[in-house]
mmCIF file of C-alpha atoms in Angstrom:
data_model
loop_
_atom_site.group_PDB
_atom_site.id
_atom_site.type_symbol
_atom_site.label_atom_id
_atom_site.label_comp_id
_atom_site.label_asym_id
_atom_site.label_seq_id
_atom_site.Cartn_x
_atom_site.Cartn_y
_atom_site.Cartn_z
ATOM 1 C CA MET P 1 17.880 -41.702 11.081
ATOM 2 C CA ASN P 2 14.597 -39.631 11.334
ATOM 3 C CA VAL P 3 14.567 -35.619 10.687
ATOM 4 C CA VAL P 4 14.475 -34.427 13.985
ATOM 5 C CA GLU P 5 17.039 -36.416 15.190
ATOM 6 C CA ASP P 6 19.482 -34.972 11.466
ATOM 7 C CA PHE P 7 17.668 -31.403 12.239
ATOM 8 C CA GLU P 8 19.553 -31.522 15.800
ATOM 9 C CA HIS P 9 22.639 -33.647 15.090
ATOM 10 C CA HIS P 10 22.967 -31.215 11.991
ATOM 11 C CA HIS P 11 22.637 -27.744 14.032
ATOM 12 C CA GLY P 12 24.353 -28.965 17.263
ATOM 13 C CA ILE P 13 21.418 -28.869 19.494
ATOM 14 C CA GLY P 14 22.286 -31.169 22.579
ATOM 15 C CA GLU P 15 19.613 -31.341 24.281
ATOM 16 C CA ARG P 16 15.582 -31.191 23.999
ATOM 17 C CA TRP P 17 13.264 -28.382 26.173
ATOM 18 C CA MET P 18 11.236 -30.021 28.379
ATOM 19 C CA PRO P 19 7.574 -28.455 29.421
ATOM 20 C CA SER P 20 9.516 -27.684 32.224
ATOM 21 C CA ASP P 21 12.579 -25.935 30.759
ATOM 22 C CA PRO P 22 12.318 -21.740 31.431
ATOM 23 C CA ARG P 23 13.352 -21.602 27.630
ATOM 24 C CA TYR P 24 10.792 -23.490 26.248
ATOM 25 C CA VAL P 25 7.765 -21.308 28.976
ATOM 26 C CA GLU P 26 9.820 -18.330 27.205
ATOM 27 C CA ALA P 27 8.581 -19.700 23.734
ATOM 28 C CA LEU P 28 5.338 -20.888 24.439
ATOM 29 C CA LYS P 29 5.414 -17.655 26.173
ATOM 30 C CA TYR P 30 6.067 -15.565 22.584
ATOM 31 C CA SER P 31 3.846 -17.686 20.473
ATOM 32 C CA GLY P 32 1.038 -16.894 22.627
ATOM 33 C CA GLN P 33 1.361 -13.304 21.711
ATOM 34 C CA TRP P 34 2.609 -13.691 18.833
ATOM 35 C CA CYS P 35 -0.846 -14.898 17.307
ATOM 36 C CA PHE P 36 -2.478 -12.002 19.778
ATOM 37 C CA ILE P 37 -0.642 -9.474 18.122
ATOM 38 C CA HIS P 38 -1.545 -11.311 14.850
ATOM 39 C CA VAL P 39 -5.311 -11.395 15.368
ATOM 40 C CA VAL P 40 -4.740 -7.471 16.541
ATOM 41 C CA GLU P 41 -3.450 -6.740 13.891
ATOM 42 C CA GLU P 42 -6.000 -8.343 11.521
ATOM 43 C CA LEU P 43 -8.758 -6.613 13.236
ATOM 44 C CA GLU P 44 -7.146 -3.732 13.512
ATOM 45 C CA GLY P 45 -6.719 -3.459 8.820
ATOM 46 C CA LEU P 46 -10.722 -5.053 8.859
ATOM 47 C CA VAL P 47 -11.459 -1.556 11.110
ATOM 48 C CA ILE P 48 -9.526 0.656 8.442
ATOM 49 C CA GLN P 49 -10.541 -0.766 6.034
ATOM 50 C CA HIS P 50 -14.437 -0.836 6.865
ATOM 51 C CA LEU P 51 -13.556 3.349 7.976
ATOM 52 C CA PHE P 52 -12.547 3.798 3.984
ATOM 53 C CA GLU P 53 -15.729 2.003 3.024
ATOM 54 C CA LEU P 54 -18.080 3.999 5.351
ATOM 55 C CA SER P 55 -16.273 7.343 3.798
ATOM 56 C CA LYS P 56 -16.807 6.368 0.602
ATOM 57 C CA ALA P 57 -20.157 5.419 0.933
ATOM 58 C CA ASN P 58 -20.705 9.290 2.153
ATOM 59 C CA LEU P 59 -18.728 10.662 -0.620
ATOM 60 C CA SER P 60 -21.041 12.736 -3.162
ATOM 61 C CA GLY P 61 -21.132 12.021 -6.215
ATOM 62 C CA THR P 62 -20.642 8.084 -5.758
ATOM 63 C CA GLY P 63 -23.351 6.594 -8.271
ATOM 64 C CA TYR P 64 -26.752 4.512 -6.645
ATOM 65 C CA LYS P 65 -24.989 1.073 -8.497
ATOM 66 C CA MET P 66 -21.021 2.262 -6.742
ATOM 67 C CA ARG P 67 -23.539 2.693 -3.088
ATOM 68 C CA LYS P 68 -24.661 -0.315 -3.459
ATOM 69 C CA TYR P 69 -21.516 -2.799 -4.642
ATOM 70 C CA ILE P 70 -20.112 -0.887 -0.985
ATOM 71 C CA SER P 71 -23.273 -1.003 1.291
ATOM 72 C CA LYS P 72 -22.681 -5.040 0.497
ATOM 73 C CA ALA P 73 -19.042 -4.705 1.180
ATOM 74 C CA ILE P 74 -19.442 -2.877 4.317
ATOM 75 C CA THR P 75 -21.759 -5.621 5.253
ATOM 76 C CA ARG P 76 -19.376 -8.257 4.033
ATOM 77 C CA ARG P 77 -16.350 -6.741 6.248
ATOM 78 C CA SER P 78 -18.596 -6.941 9.378
ATOM 79 C CA SER P 79 -19.357 -10.360 9.462
ATOM 80 C CA ALA P 80 -15.290 -10.779 9.201
ATOM 81 C CA ILE P 81 -14.561 -7.963 11.762
ATOM 82 C CA ARG P 82 -16.885 -10.009 14.506
ATOM 83 C CA MET P 83 -14.962 -13.333 13.153
ATOM 84 C CA ALA P 84 -11.738 -11.222 13.998
ATOM 85 C CA LEU P 85 -13.202 -9.869 17.033
ATOM 86 C CA ASP P 86 -14.587 -13.452 18.192
ATOM 87 C CA ARG P 87 -10.818 -14.726 17.651
ATOM 88 C CA TYR P 88 -9.730 -11.679 19.640
ATOM 89 C CA ASN P 89 -12.050 -12.154 22.935
ATOM 90 C CA LYS P 90 -10.664 -16.103 23.295
ATOM 91 C CA LEU P 91 -7.040 -15.111 23.765
ATOM 92 C CA ALA P 92 -7.656 -11.133 25.728
ATOM 93 C CA PRO P 93 -8.044 -12.957 29.165
ATOM 94 C CA LEU P 94 -5.081 -15.572 28.426
ATOM 95 C CA GLN P 95 -2.554 -12.541 28.203
ATOM 96 C CA VAL P 96 -0.411 -10.800 30.824
ATOM 97 C CA PRO P 97 -1.626 -8.988 31.968
ATOM 98 C CA PRO P 98 -5.277 -9.872 30.533
ATOM 99 C CA ARG P 99 -7.002 -7.551 27.903
ATOM 100 C CA PRO P 100 -10.352 -6.269 27.626
ATOM 101 C CA ILE P 101 -13.175 -7.965 25.994
ATOM 102 C CA LEU P 102 -14.209 -5.737 23.528
ATOM 103 C CA ASP P 103 -17.799 -5.805 21.767
ATOM 104 C CA TYR P 104 -18.059 -5.225 18.088
ATOM 105 C CA ALA P 105 -19.788 -1.447 18.430
ATOM 106 C CA GLU P 106 -16.907 -0.136 20.736
ATOM 107 C CA VAL P 107 -14.521 -2.053 17.918
ATOM 108 C CA VAL P 108 -16.341 -0.116 14.947
ATOM 109 C CA GLY P 109 -15.945 2.632 17.485
ATOM 110 C CA TYR P 110 -11.816 3.472 17.451
ATOM 111 C CA ALA P 111 -11.422 6.168 15.456
ATOM 112 C CA ALA P 112 -7.772 6.721 16.598
ATOM 113 C CA LEU P 113 -5.679 3.369 15.184
ATOM 114 C CA GLY P 114 -4.151 3.989 19.047
ATOM 115 C CA GLU P 115 -6.905 2.725 20.139
ATOM 116 C CA PHE P 116 -5.262 -0.918 18.527
ATOM 117 C CA MET P 117 -1.834 0.136 19.775
ATOM 118 C CA LEU P 118 -2.293 -0.056 23.643
ATOM 119 C CA LEU P 119 -4.222 -3.673 22.869
ATOM 120 C CA LYS P 120 -0.926 -5.598 21.310
ATOM 121 C CA HIS P 121 1.978 -3.889 23.521
ATOM 122 C CA SER P 122 1.868 -6.153 26.746
ATOM 123 C CA CYS P 123 6.331 -5.710 27.866
ATOM 124 C CA HIS P 124 6.420 -2.882 30.118
ATOM 125 C CA ASN P 125 2.608 -3.932 31.417
ATOM 126 C CA LEU P 126 1.221 -0.666 29.084
ATOM 127 C CA LEU P 127 -2.211 -1.364 30.121
ATOM 128 C CA THR P 128 -1.346 -0.968 34.023
ATOM 129 C CA ARG P 129 -0.271 2.641 33.336
ATOM 130 C CA PRO P 130 -2.851 5.598 34.879
ATOM 131 C CA TRP P 131 -2.991 6.505 30.554
ATOM 132 C CA ALA P 132 -3.818 3.491 29.468
ATOM 133 C CA THR P 133 -7.481 3.669 30.281
ATOM 134 C CA PRO P 134 -10.016 4.656 28.049
ATOM 135 C CA GLU P 135 -11.306 7.175 30.903
ATOM 136 C CA ASN P 136 -8.237 8.549 31.921
ATOM 137 C CA ARG P 137 -7.405 8.681 27.967
ATOM 138 C CA GLU P 138 -11.309 10.610 26.987
ATOM 139 C CA MET P 139 -10.712 12.998 30.258
ATOM 140 C CA ALA P 140 -7.525 13.735 28.836
ATOM 141 C CA ALA P 141 -8.687 14.476 25.157
ATOM 142 C CA LYS P 142 -11.275 16.462 26.411
ATOM 143 C CA PHE P 143 -8.854 18.670 28.691
ATOM 144 C CA PHE P 144 -6.814 19.482 25.732
ATOM 145 C CA LYS P 145 -10.065 20.305 24.099
ATOM 146 C CA VAL P 146 -10.760 23.022 26.272
ATOM 147 C CA LEU P 147 -6.960 24.727 26.186
ATOM 148 C CA CYS P 148 -7.572 24.908 22.366
ATOM 149 C CA SER P 149 -11.238 26.358 23.133
ATOM 150 C CA HIS P 150 -9.788 28.993 25.093
ATOM 151 C CA GLU P 151 -6.944 29.639 22.337
ATOM 152 C CA GLU P 152 -9.477 29.937 19.654
ATOM 153 C CA ILE P 153 -11.890 31.604 21.895
ATOM 154 C CA MET P 154 -8.747 34.626 21.686
ATOM 155 C CA CYS P 155 -8.569 34.046 18.041
ATOM 156 C CA LEU P 156 -12.363 34.391 17.408
ATOM 157 C CA ASN P 157 -12.354 37.670 19.265
ATOM 158 C CA ILE P 158 -10.017 39.297 17.145
ATOM 159 C CA GLU P 159 -11.501 37.566 14.167
ATOM 160 C CA ILE P 160 -15.404 39.450 15.975
ATOM 161 C CA GLY P 161 -13.309 43.153 15.568
ATOM 162 C CA LYS P 162 -11.884 42.276 11.935
ATOM 163 C CA LEU P 163 -15.910 41.275 10.872
ATOM 164 C CA HIS P 164 -16.838 44.158 12.688
ATOM 165 C CA ALA P 165 -15.400 46.551 11.089
ATOM 166 C CA TRP P 166 -15.486 45.033 7.460
ATOM 167 C CA MET P 167 -19.660 45.614 8.336
ATOM 168 C CA GLU P 168 -19.251 48.977 8.929
ATOM 169 C CA PHE P 169 -17.180 49.420 6.380
ATOM 170 C CA GLU P 170 -18.940 47.868 3.650
ATOM 171 C CA GLU P 171 -22.486 49.977 4.739
ATOM 172 C CA LYS P 172 -20.222 53.248 4.735
ATOM 173 C CA SER P 173 -19.029 52.154 1.516
ATOM 174 C CA MET P 174 -22.450 51.242 -0.322
ATOM 175 C CA ILE P 175 -24.657 54.365 1.665
ATOM 176 C CA SER P 176 -21.854 56.808 0.012
ATOM 177 C CA ALA P 177 -21.949 54.696 -3.455
ATOM 178 C CA ILE P 178 -25.756 54.950 -3.907
ATOM 179 C CA ALA P 179 -25.344 58.733 -2.369
ATOM 180 C CA ALA P 180 -22.775 58.744 -5.937
ATOM 181 C CA LEU P 181 -25.377 57.381 -8.062
ATOM 182 C CA ASN P 182 -28.427 59.949 -7.139
ATOM 183 C CA ARG P 183 -26.001 62.830 -7.330
ATOM 184 C CA LYS P 184 -25.116 61.520 -11.107
ATOM 185 C CA GLY P 185 -28.821 60.676 -11.877
ATOM 186 C CA SER P 186 -28.449 57.392 -11.862
ATOM 187 C CA PRO P 187 -31.452 56.884 -9.792
ATOM 188 C CA LEU P 188 -32.726 53.406 -10.824
ATOM 189 C CA LEU P 189 -29.458 52.065 -10.435
ATOM 190 C CA ALA P 190 -29.222 54.370 -7.396
ATOM 191 C CA PHE P 191 -32.981 52.532 -5.993
ATOM 192 C CA GLU P 192 -31.698 49.076 -7.212
ATOM 193 C CA LEU P 193 -28.775 49.109 -4.875
ATOM 194 C CA GLN P 194 -30.737 50.488 -1.979
ATOM 195 C CA ARG P 195 -33.479 47.411 -2.387
ATOM 196 C CA GLN P 196 -30.380 44.873 -2.826
ATOM 197 C CA TYR P 197 -28.930 47.069 0.713
ATOM 198 C CA ALA P 198 -32.042 46.726 2.282
ATOM 199 C CA ALA P 199 -32.652 43.308 1.508
#
C-alpha cells in the first residue's frame, strides 16, 4: 500500500474529491483566499516596519551612524515592499470580488491599518459596500473633521475670552507694580520693568 491509500484507509476516507466536486472547488477557493490573506498580512507588516523606521529616522537625538543604518534599512524594506506588492497584484484580480491593483506610493501612504483589513476580507462582499470605496471613506473623514472643527471653534471662543482676560489682568498688574516701585523709591527697577514691559 502506498502512503496515500494507507492515510485514506486509516481516516475512513471512502471517496476522493474530483475537480468537479463542490467540496474540492470550495477547498480550492479557500486555499486561494488564504494565500491572498497571507500576502496582504506580509505587506501590512512590511509597511508597519517601514513607518516605524521612518519615525525613528526623524527623531531628534538619533546619531549620524544610526540614521545611516536606518536609511539602509528603509531602502531594503522598500525593495521588500515592492516584491510583496508584486505578489499582491498578481493575486488581487483572481479574488472574488477582484481586489484593487495597488501601486507602491499608495501602499506606503496607508496611514491607517484599516486599509489593509478591507483588502483581506472577502466574505460578505465588503468591497462592494459604499463605505469601502476610498473616495467615500475620505469624504466621511473630512465630514467628521468639519464636525470636530465646529466643536473646536466653540472651545476656542471660550479660550480666547480667557486669554483676553488674562492679558488685561497681566497689563494692569504690571502697571501697578511699576507705579508701586516708583512710589517706594526704586526708579531703576521700575525703569527696567517698564522697558521689559514695553518690549
